[in-house]
Each structure stands twice: as C-alpha cells, then as structure tokens.
Tab-separated table of C-alpha atoms in Angstrom:
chain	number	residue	atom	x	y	z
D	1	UNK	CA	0.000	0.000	0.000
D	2	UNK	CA	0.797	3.779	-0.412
D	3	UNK	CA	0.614	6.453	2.375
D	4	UNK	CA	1.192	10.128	2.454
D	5	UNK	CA	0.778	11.914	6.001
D	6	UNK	CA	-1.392	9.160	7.171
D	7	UNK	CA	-3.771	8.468	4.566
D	8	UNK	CA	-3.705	5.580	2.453
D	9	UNK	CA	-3.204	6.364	-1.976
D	10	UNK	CA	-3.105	3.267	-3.237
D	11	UNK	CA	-1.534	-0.435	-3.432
D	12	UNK	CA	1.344	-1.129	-5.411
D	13	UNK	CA	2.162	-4.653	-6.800
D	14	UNK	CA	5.640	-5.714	-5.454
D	15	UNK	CA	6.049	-8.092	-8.190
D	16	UNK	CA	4.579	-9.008	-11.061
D	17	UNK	CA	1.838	-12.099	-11.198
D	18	UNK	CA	3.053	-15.283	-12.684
D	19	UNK	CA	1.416	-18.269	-13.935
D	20	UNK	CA	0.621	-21.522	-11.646
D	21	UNK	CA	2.955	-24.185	-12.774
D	22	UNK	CA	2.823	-27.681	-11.673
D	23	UNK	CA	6.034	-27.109	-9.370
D	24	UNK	CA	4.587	-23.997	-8.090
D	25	UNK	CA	0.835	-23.445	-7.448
D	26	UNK	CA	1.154	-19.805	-5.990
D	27	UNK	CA	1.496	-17.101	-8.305
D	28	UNK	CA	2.975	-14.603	-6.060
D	29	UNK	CA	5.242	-14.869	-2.959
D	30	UNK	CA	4.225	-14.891	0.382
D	31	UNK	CA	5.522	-12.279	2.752
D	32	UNK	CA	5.045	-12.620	6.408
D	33	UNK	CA	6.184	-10.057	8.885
D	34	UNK	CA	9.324	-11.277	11.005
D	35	UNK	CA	6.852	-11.496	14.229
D	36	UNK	CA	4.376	-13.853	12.339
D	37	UNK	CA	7.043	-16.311	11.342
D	38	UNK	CA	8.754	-16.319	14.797
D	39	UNK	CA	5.250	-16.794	16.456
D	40	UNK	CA	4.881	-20.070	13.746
D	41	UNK	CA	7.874	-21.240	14.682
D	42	UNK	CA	7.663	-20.983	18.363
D	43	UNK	CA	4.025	-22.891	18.185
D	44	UNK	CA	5.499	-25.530	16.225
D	45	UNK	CA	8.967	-26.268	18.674
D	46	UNK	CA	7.017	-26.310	21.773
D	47	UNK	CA	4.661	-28.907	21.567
D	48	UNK	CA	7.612	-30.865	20.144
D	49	UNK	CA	9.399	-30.164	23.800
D	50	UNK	CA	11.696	-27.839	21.600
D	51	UNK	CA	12.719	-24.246	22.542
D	52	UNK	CA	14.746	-21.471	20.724
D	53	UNK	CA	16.722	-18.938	21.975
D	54	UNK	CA	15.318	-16.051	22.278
D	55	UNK	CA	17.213	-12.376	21.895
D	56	UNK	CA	15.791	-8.731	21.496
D	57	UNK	CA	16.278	-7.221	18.359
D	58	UNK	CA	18.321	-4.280	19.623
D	59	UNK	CA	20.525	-3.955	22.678
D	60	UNK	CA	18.321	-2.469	25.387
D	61	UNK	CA	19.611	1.264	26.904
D	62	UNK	CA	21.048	0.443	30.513
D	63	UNK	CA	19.338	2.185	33.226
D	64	UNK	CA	22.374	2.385	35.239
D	65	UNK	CA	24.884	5.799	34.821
C-alpha cells in the first residue's frame, strides 16, 4: 500500500503475477512479517518439547549511569 501523512493512496504490486505451474501453485510470494514467522515457529517447537533462543532485536539502553 501507499501512504502520504497518514492516509492511504493506493496499493502497489511488489512483483509481477506469474502463472501456476505444476512445481509452483502460488502465483505470487508470500511475505510474512518477522513477528508472524517467529510466532509459527515458536508454536510448532514447543509442543515438540523444543525451545529457541530467544534475543531482542536491539541492545536495550542500561538504566544504570
């Protein structure tokens, strides 16, 4: 999609459409936000009696001087 000061213009194709094939039966790719696959991936290791590691994204400010 396309925004300007808040409001939305438009949507904007990130790629252009191809044909199904018989190796791949999705025209487009699929784009998941980073949260969404972690949150996939988590559900799927735990009942398993897997974990992962787990690390913030960005070093957190120290509240010490």
């Amino acid at each position: 999609m396309l925004w300007l000061d808040g409001k939305q213009l438009g949507e904007h194709r990130m790629f252009d459409p191809a044909e199904a094939t018989e190796d791949s039966s999705y025209s487009e790719p699929w784009m998941l936000p980073q949260w969404r696959t972690q949150k996939i991936l988590f559900e799927l290791l735990l009942p398993a009696g897997r974990s992962a590691p787990w690390r913030p994204a960005a070093p957190q400010p120290s509240s010490s001087p």
